[in-house]
Structure formats: structure tokens, C-alpha cells
Coordinates of C-alpha atoms (C1' of nucleotides) in Angstrom, one line a residue:
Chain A
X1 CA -75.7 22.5 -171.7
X2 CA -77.5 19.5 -172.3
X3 CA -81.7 19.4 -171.5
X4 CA -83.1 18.9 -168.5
X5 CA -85.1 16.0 -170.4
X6 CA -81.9 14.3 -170.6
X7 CA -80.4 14.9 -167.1
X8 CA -84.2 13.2 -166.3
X9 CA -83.3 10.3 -168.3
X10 CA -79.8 9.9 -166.9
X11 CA -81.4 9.5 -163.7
X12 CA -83.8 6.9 -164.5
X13 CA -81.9 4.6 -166.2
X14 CA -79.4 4.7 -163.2
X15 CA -82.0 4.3 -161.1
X16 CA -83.1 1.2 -162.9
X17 CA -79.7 0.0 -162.5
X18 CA -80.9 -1.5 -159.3
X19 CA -82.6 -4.6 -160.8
X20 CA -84.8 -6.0 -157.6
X21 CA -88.1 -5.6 -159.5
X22 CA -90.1 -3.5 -161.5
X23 CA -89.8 0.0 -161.0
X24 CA -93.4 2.2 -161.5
X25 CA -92.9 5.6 -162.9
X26 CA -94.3 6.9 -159.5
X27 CA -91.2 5.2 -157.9
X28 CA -88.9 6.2 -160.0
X29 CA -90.0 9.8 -159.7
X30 CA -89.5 10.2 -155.7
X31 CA -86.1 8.3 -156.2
X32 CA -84.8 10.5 -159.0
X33 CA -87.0 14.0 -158.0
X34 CA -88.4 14.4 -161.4
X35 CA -92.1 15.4 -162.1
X36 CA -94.0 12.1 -162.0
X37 CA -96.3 12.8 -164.6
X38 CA -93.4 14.4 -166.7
X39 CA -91.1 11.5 -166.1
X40 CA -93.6 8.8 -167.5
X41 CA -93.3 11.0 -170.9
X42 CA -89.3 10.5 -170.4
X43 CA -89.8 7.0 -169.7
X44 CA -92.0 6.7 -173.0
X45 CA -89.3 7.9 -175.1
X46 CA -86.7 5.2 -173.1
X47 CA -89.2 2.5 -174.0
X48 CA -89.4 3.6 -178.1
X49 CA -85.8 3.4 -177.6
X50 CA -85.7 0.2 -176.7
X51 CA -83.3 1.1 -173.7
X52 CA -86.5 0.4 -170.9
X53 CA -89.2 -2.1 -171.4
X54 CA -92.6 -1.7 -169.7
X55 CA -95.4 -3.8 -168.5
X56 CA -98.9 -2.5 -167.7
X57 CA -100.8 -4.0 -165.3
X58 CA -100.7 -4.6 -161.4
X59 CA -96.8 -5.4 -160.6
X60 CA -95.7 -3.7 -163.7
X61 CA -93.4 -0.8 -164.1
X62 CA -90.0 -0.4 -165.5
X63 CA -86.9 -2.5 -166.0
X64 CA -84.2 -2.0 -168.3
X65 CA -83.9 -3.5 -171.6
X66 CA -80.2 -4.9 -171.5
X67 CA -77.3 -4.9 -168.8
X68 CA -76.1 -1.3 -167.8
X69 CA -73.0 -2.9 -169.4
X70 CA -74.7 -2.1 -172.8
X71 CA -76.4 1.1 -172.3
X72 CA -74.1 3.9 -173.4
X73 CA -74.7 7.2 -172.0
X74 CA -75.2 8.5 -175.7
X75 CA -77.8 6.3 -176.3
X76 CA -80.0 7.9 -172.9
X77 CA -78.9 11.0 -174.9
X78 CA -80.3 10.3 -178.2
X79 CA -83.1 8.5 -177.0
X80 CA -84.8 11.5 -175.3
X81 CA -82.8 14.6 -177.6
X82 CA -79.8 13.7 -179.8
X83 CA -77.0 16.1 -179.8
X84 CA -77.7 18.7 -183.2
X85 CA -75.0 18.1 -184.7
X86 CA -74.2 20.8 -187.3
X87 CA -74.6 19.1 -190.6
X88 CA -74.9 22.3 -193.2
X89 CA -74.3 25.9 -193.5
X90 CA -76.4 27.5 -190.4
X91 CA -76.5 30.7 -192.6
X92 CA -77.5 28.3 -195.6
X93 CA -74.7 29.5 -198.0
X94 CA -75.1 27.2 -200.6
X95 CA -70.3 26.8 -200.7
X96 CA -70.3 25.6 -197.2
X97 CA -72.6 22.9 -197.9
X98 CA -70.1 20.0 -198.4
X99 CA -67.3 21.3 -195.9
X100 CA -68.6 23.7 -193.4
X101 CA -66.1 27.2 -192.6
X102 CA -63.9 27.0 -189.9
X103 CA -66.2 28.6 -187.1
X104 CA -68.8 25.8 -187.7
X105 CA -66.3 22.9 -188.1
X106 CA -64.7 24.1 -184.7
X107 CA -68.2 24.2 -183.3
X108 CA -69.4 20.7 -184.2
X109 CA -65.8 19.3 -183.5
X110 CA -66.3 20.1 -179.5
X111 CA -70.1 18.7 -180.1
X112 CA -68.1 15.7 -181.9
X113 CA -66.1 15.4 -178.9
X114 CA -69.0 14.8 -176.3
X115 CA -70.8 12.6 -178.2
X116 CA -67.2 10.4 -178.4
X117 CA -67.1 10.7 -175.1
X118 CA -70.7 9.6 -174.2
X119 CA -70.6 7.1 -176.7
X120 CA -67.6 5.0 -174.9
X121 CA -69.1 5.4 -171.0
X122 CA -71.5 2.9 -170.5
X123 CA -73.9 3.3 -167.2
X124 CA -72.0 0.2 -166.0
X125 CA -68.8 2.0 -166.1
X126 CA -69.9 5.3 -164.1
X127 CA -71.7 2.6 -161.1
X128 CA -68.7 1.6 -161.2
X129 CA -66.1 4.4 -160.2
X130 CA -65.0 4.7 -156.6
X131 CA -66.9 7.6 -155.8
X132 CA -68.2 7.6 -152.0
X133 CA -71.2 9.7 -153.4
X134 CA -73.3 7.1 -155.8
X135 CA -75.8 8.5 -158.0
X136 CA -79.4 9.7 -156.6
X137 CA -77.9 8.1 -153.1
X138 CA -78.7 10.2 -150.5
X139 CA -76.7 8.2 -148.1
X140 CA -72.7 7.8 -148.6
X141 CA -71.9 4.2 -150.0
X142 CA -72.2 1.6 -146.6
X143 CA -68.9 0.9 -145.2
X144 CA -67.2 2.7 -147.9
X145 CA -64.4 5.3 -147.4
X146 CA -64.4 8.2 -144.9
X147 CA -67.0 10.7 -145.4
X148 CA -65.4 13.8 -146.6
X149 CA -68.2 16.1 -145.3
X150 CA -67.7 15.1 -141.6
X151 CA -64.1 14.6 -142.4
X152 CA -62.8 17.7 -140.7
Chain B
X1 CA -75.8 22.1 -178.1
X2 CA -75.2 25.7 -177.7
X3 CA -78.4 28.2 -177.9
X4 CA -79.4 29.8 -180.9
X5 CA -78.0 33.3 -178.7
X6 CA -74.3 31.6 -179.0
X7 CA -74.1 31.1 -182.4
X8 CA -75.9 34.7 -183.5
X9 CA -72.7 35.7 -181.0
X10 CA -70.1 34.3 -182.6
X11 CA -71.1 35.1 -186.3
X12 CA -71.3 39.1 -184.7
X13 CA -67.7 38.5 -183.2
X14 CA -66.6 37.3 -186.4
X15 CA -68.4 39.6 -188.8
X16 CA -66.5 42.5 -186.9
X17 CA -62.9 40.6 -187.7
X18 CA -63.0 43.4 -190.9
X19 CA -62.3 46.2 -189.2
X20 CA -62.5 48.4 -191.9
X21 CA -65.3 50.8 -190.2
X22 CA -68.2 50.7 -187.5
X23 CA -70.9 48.2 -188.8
X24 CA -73.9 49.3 -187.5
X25 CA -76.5 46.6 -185.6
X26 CA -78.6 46.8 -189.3
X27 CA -75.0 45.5 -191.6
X28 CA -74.2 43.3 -189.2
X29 CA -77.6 41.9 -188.9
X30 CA -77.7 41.6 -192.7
X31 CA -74.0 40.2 -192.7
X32 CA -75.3 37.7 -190.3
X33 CA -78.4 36.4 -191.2
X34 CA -79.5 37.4 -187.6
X35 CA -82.9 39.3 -186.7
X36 CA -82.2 42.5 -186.8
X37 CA -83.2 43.7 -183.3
X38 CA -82.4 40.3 -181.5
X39 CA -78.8 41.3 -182.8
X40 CA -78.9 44.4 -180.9
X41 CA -79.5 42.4 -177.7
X42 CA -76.8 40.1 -178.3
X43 CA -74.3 43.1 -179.2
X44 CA -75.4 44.5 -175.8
X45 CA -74.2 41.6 -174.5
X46 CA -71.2 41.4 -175.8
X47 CA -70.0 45.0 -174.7
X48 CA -70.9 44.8 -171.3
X49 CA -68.4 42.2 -171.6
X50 CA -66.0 44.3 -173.3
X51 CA -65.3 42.9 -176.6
X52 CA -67.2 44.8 -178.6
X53 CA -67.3 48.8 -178.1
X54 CA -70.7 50.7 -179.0
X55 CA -70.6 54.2 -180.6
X56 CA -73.8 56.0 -180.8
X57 CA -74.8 58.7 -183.4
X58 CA -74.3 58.8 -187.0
X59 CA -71.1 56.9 -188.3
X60 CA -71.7 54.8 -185.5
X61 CA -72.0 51.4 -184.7
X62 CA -70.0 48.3 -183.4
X63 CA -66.1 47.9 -183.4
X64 CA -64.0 45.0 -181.4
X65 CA -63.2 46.1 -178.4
X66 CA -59.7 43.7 -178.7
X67 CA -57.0 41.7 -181.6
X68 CA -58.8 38.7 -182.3
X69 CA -56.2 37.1 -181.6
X70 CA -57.4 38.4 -177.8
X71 CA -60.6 36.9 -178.3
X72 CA -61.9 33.3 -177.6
X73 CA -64.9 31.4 -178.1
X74 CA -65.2 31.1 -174.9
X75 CA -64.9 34.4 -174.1
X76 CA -67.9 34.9 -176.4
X77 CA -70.0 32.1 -174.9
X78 CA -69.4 33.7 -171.9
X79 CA -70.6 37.0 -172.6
X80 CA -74.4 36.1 -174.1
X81 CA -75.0 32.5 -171.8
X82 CA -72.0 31.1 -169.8
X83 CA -72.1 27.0 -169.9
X84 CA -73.7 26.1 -166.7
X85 CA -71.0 23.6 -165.2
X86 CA -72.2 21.2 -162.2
X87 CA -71.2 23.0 -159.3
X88 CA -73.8 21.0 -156.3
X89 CA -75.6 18.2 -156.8
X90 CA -78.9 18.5 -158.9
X91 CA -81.1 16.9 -156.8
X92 CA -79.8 18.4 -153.7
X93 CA -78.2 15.8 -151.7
X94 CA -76.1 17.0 -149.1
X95 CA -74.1 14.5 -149.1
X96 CA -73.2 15.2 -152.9
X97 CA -72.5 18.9 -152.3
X98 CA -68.5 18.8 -152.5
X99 CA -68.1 15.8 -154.4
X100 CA -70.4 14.9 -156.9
X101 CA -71.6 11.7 -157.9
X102 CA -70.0 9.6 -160.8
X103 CA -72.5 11.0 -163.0
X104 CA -72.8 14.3 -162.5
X105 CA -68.9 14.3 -162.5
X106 CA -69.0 12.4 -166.0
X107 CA -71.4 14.8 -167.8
X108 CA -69.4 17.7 -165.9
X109 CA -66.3 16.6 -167.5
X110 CA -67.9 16.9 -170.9
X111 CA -68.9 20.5 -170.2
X112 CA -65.3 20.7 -168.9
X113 CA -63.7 19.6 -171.8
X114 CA -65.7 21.7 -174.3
X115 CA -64.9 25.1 -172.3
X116 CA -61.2 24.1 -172.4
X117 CA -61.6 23.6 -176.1
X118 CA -63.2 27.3 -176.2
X119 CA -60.5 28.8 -173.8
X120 CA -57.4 27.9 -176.6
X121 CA -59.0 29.1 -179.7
X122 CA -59.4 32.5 -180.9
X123 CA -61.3 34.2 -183.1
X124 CA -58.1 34.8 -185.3
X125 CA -57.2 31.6 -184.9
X126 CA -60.9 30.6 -186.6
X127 CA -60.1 32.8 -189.4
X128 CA -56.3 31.9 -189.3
X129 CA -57.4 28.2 -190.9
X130 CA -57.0 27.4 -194.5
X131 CA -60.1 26.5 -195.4
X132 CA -61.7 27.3 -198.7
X133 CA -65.1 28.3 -196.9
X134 CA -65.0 31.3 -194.7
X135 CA -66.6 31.9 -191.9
X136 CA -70.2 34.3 -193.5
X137 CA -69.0 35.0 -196.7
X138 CA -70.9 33.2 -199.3
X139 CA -68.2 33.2 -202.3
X140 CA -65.8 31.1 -201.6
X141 CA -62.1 32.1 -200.9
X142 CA -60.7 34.3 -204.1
X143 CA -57.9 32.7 -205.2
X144 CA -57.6 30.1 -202.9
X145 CA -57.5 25.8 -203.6
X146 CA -60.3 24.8 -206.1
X147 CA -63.9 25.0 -205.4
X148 CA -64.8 21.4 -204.3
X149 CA -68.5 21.9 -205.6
X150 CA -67.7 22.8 -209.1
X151 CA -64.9 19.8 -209.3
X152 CA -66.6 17.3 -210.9
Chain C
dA1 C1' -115.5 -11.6 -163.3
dT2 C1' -114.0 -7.7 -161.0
dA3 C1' -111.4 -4.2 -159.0
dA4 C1' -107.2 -2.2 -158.6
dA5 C1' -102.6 -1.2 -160.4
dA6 C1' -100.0 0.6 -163.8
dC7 C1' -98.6 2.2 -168.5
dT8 C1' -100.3 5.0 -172.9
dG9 C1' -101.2 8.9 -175.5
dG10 C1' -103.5 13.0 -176.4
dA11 C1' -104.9 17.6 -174.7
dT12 C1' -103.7 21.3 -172.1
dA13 C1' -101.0 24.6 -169.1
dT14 C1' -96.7 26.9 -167.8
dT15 C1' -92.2 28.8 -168.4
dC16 C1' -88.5 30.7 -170.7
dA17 C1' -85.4 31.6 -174.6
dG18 C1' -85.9 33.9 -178.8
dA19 C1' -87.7 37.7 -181.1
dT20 C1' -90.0 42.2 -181.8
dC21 C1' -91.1 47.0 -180.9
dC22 C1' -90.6 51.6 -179.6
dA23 C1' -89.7 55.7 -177.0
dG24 C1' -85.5 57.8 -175.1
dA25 C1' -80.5 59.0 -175.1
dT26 C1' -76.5 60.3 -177.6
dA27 C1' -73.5 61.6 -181.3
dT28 C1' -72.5 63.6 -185.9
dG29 C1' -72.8 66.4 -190.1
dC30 C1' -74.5 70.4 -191.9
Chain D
dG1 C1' -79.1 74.6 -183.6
dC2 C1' -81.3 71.0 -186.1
dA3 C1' -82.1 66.9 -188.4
dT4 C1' -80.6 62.5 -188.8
dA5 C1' -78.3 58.3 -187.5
dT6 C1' -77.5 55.1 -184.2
dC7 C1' -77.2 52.7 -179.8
dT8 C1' -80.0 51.7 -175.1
dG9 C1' -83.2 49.6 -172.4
dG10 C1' -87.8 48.5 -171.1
dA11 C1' -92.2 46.3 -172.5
dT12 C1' -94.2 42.9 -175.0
dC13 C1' -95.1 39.0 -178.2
dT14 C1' -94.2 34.1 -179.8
dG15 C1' -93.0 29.5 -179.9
dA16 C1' -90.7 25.5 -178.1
dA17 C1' -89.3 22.9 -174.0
dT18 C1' -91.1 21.6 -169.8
dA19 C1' -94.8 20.0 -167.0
dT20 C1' -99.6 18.6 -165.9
dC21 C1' -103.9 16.2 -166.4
dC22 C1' -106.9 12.7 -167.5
dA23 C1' -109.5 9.2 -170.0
dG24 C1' -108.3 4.9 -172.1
dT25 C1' -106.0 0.3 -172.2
dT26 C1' -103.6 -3.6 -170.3
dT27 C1' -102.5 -6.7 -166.7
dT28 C1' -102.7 -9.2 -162.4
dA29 C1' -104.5 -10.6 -157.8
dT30 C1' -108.3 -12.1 -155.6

DNA sequence: ATAAAACTGGATATTCAGATCCAGATATGC
DNA sequence: GCATATCTGGATCTGAATATCCAGTTTTAT
């Protein structure tokens, strides 16, 4: 439901989670399997975003702009392609321009209710979760819990 | 969030919620403020899914195939582009496979919670709501509360 | 200084959803 | 039966999202 541009972005700004060094786009593109030279357009949009900062030059690549404490996943979102939420009338009738009919309203309610629920999970929070599977890990988490997939 | 296809869906579903006659792919078209021939794709759609039932020849058209009180909206999303949940893990890590990773779980509980929304409300529930503006019709309700763009 | 590393931004290519078109099939009224 | 209305389904067109490419700029190591 959401763009692949966004699932892209997800990825690197977890991936930037790990904050060793500077990451280059190249980098970040075999860690997180996007398209290289499409990923340095994502990254482009993270950076007018303020969410990544970049530095040219030998050594320089990608970091992120704040703790993943304060990076919500809505603002990857709307960084890179905001939610559309419906504002007016799709069908442009002029009466449900204030108060949109009931089939709209229901529609931008569920969109209403992603965005809430991007808005108030924070990268920090999904690193976070006990999950034996962490993000663009191909290896399960070191010394962690049993591996389900050999668990048989 | 959902594709242009979705909406053109639900506006057909909904159009058909008179069930005075047939409405021909051309009326509903008009009713909708869809094109015209992308409509006839869409109602394709919709009855190979068996909501809507087809009649050809003259006096023919479209008629719901069910009460709308039978239909969903997700019953409709279904029938013209399903929301593609997060079954595997998108980049293809094995170990991901049966249990995704906190972020693909995160996003997939958003898709989650929007289908559930669509699974308890019906079309006739839509059209059930008191609300001045209904769903295509550009007067609004006759009789019904005042107009809120005329109180002044 | 110079060369190499790395981002930047514009131009272009590819893919797919959205949209169109039309000949064929089917049903109805006369 | 015949003409007309209407859906059906395949072929094609279009435009936006996705992806690629490359010349230009900035930075650093040596």
C-alpha cells in the first residue's frame, strides 16, 4: 500500500541506525538491496528533509540527522511521499467541500489512522522490539533467543 | 493511499445502492465522474467477484449482485487490487521468512489495521450515516440539518 | 597541487497503473 | 428476423513512478 520509494527509505534510515561512520550511498545500497543509483535520489529527498545529512568528499557519506529516538516513521514517510490525505470532494461537488460524504470521510479516517500510527513509532522504538529477526539482518540477533527456523 | 482503481470502485458500488433499474456502464460513468471505458474495466472487476451482476443487451446494464448491507469496503478493495500485506521478507532474508522483522511487522500492522477497518463496514452502513453530504450526489440531503455552506 | 572519493542534479530509460478503442458476443424490442 | 443496445475482452496508448546514467561539484588524503 505504501511506495516502494518509501519501503527504500525505511530501510536506509534503519540502516543508518548503526552509527560507526559514514555510510556512502553505495553502502547503503548492498545493505538495504535498493538500486544504488536510485537510492542516492531517496537519500536526496532524506537530506531536504533534514532527517540525513551528507558530506561530499573522500570519507563522506550519510549519517542521520538526530537520534533514531526522534525520527518518526511518518516523517521517512513524508519526507519521500506524504500520505494523500483526502482534503476535498474527489468528484469536486462544490457541497462536500467543507465536510466530505460519508464514503470519503470513512476513507481518509483509516488513512488518518496510519498516519497516527506512524506518527507515534519512532525508529528507536521498532530497533527496539524483541524480535530475533532485526531489520535488513541477514543473520539472527547474536546470542539472542532460539532460532525458530531450525527450531523443529 | 489506495489507487485511483479503488476509489472509481467504490463510487460504482455505491452509485448502484439505488436500485431502481440497471445503470448502464455510460450512467454510471456519468454518475461517477469516472472515464467512461476505464469504468467498464473496473465493473468487470467487480463481477467476477460477484458483487455486481452484468446483463447484456438492451435494458441492460449493472445491478448489485448482494444487500449492501452484504457488502464491504473491503470486499470492494478486494475485487479491483487486494492490499498487498507482508507475507516474506522484502529483501529476501531467509532468516525473515516466518517472522518478519520489527519493521516490516510495524508497517504490516498498519495494512492490518486498515483491512480490519474495511472488513466491518458496509456499504449500507456508508450510506446508513447522517451526514448532510451524500456519497455522489451533488445537492445536498433534501430536507435534512441545514446546509453548512449557506449558514453564514 | 593533485587525484581519488563521494554527493548533486539534470537528462534519460523503463515499467506499470490508468485510460482508450474497437471488434465481437449477447440480449431485447419491434 | 433485424436493428439496436449493451456488456466482453483484447490491443493499444499515455503518463507517472521507478530506475539509470553521467557530467559537475565538493572534500579529503597524500
Amino acid at each position: 500500500m505504501l511506495s516502494q520509494t518509501v519501503e527504500y527509505a525505511l530501510r536506509a534510515v534503519v540502516a543508518l541506525a548503526e552509527p560507526d561512520t559514514a555510510w556512502t550511498a553505495h553502502a547503503l545500497a548492498a545493505k538495504t538491496q535498493v538500486p544504488a543509483s536510485y537510492l542516492s535520489k531517496v537519500l536526496q529527498s532524506l537530506a531536504k528533509a533534514d532527517l540525513v545529512l551528507a558530506q561530499r568528499g573522500r570519507n563522506g557519506g550519510f549519517i542521520l540527522a538526530k537520534p533514531t529516538s526522534a525520527i518518526t516513521v511518518l516523517e521517512v514517510v513524508n519526507a519521500v511521499e506524504p500520505i494523500e490525505r483526502i482534503q476535498t470532494c474527489p468528484l469536486g461537488l462544490a457541497a462536500h467541500g467543507v465536510r466530505l460524504c460519508s464514503l470519503h470521510r470513512k476513507l481518509d479516517d483509516a488513512y488518518a489512522m496510519v498516519e497516527r500510527a506512524f506518527a507515534t513509532t519512532t525508529i528507536a522504538s521498532i530497533l527496539a522490539e524483541p524480535n530475533p529477526a532485526r531489520p535488513l539482518c541477514a543473520q539472527q540477533e547474536k546470542g539472542g533467543s532460539l532460532n525458530v527456523l531450525h527450531a523443529h
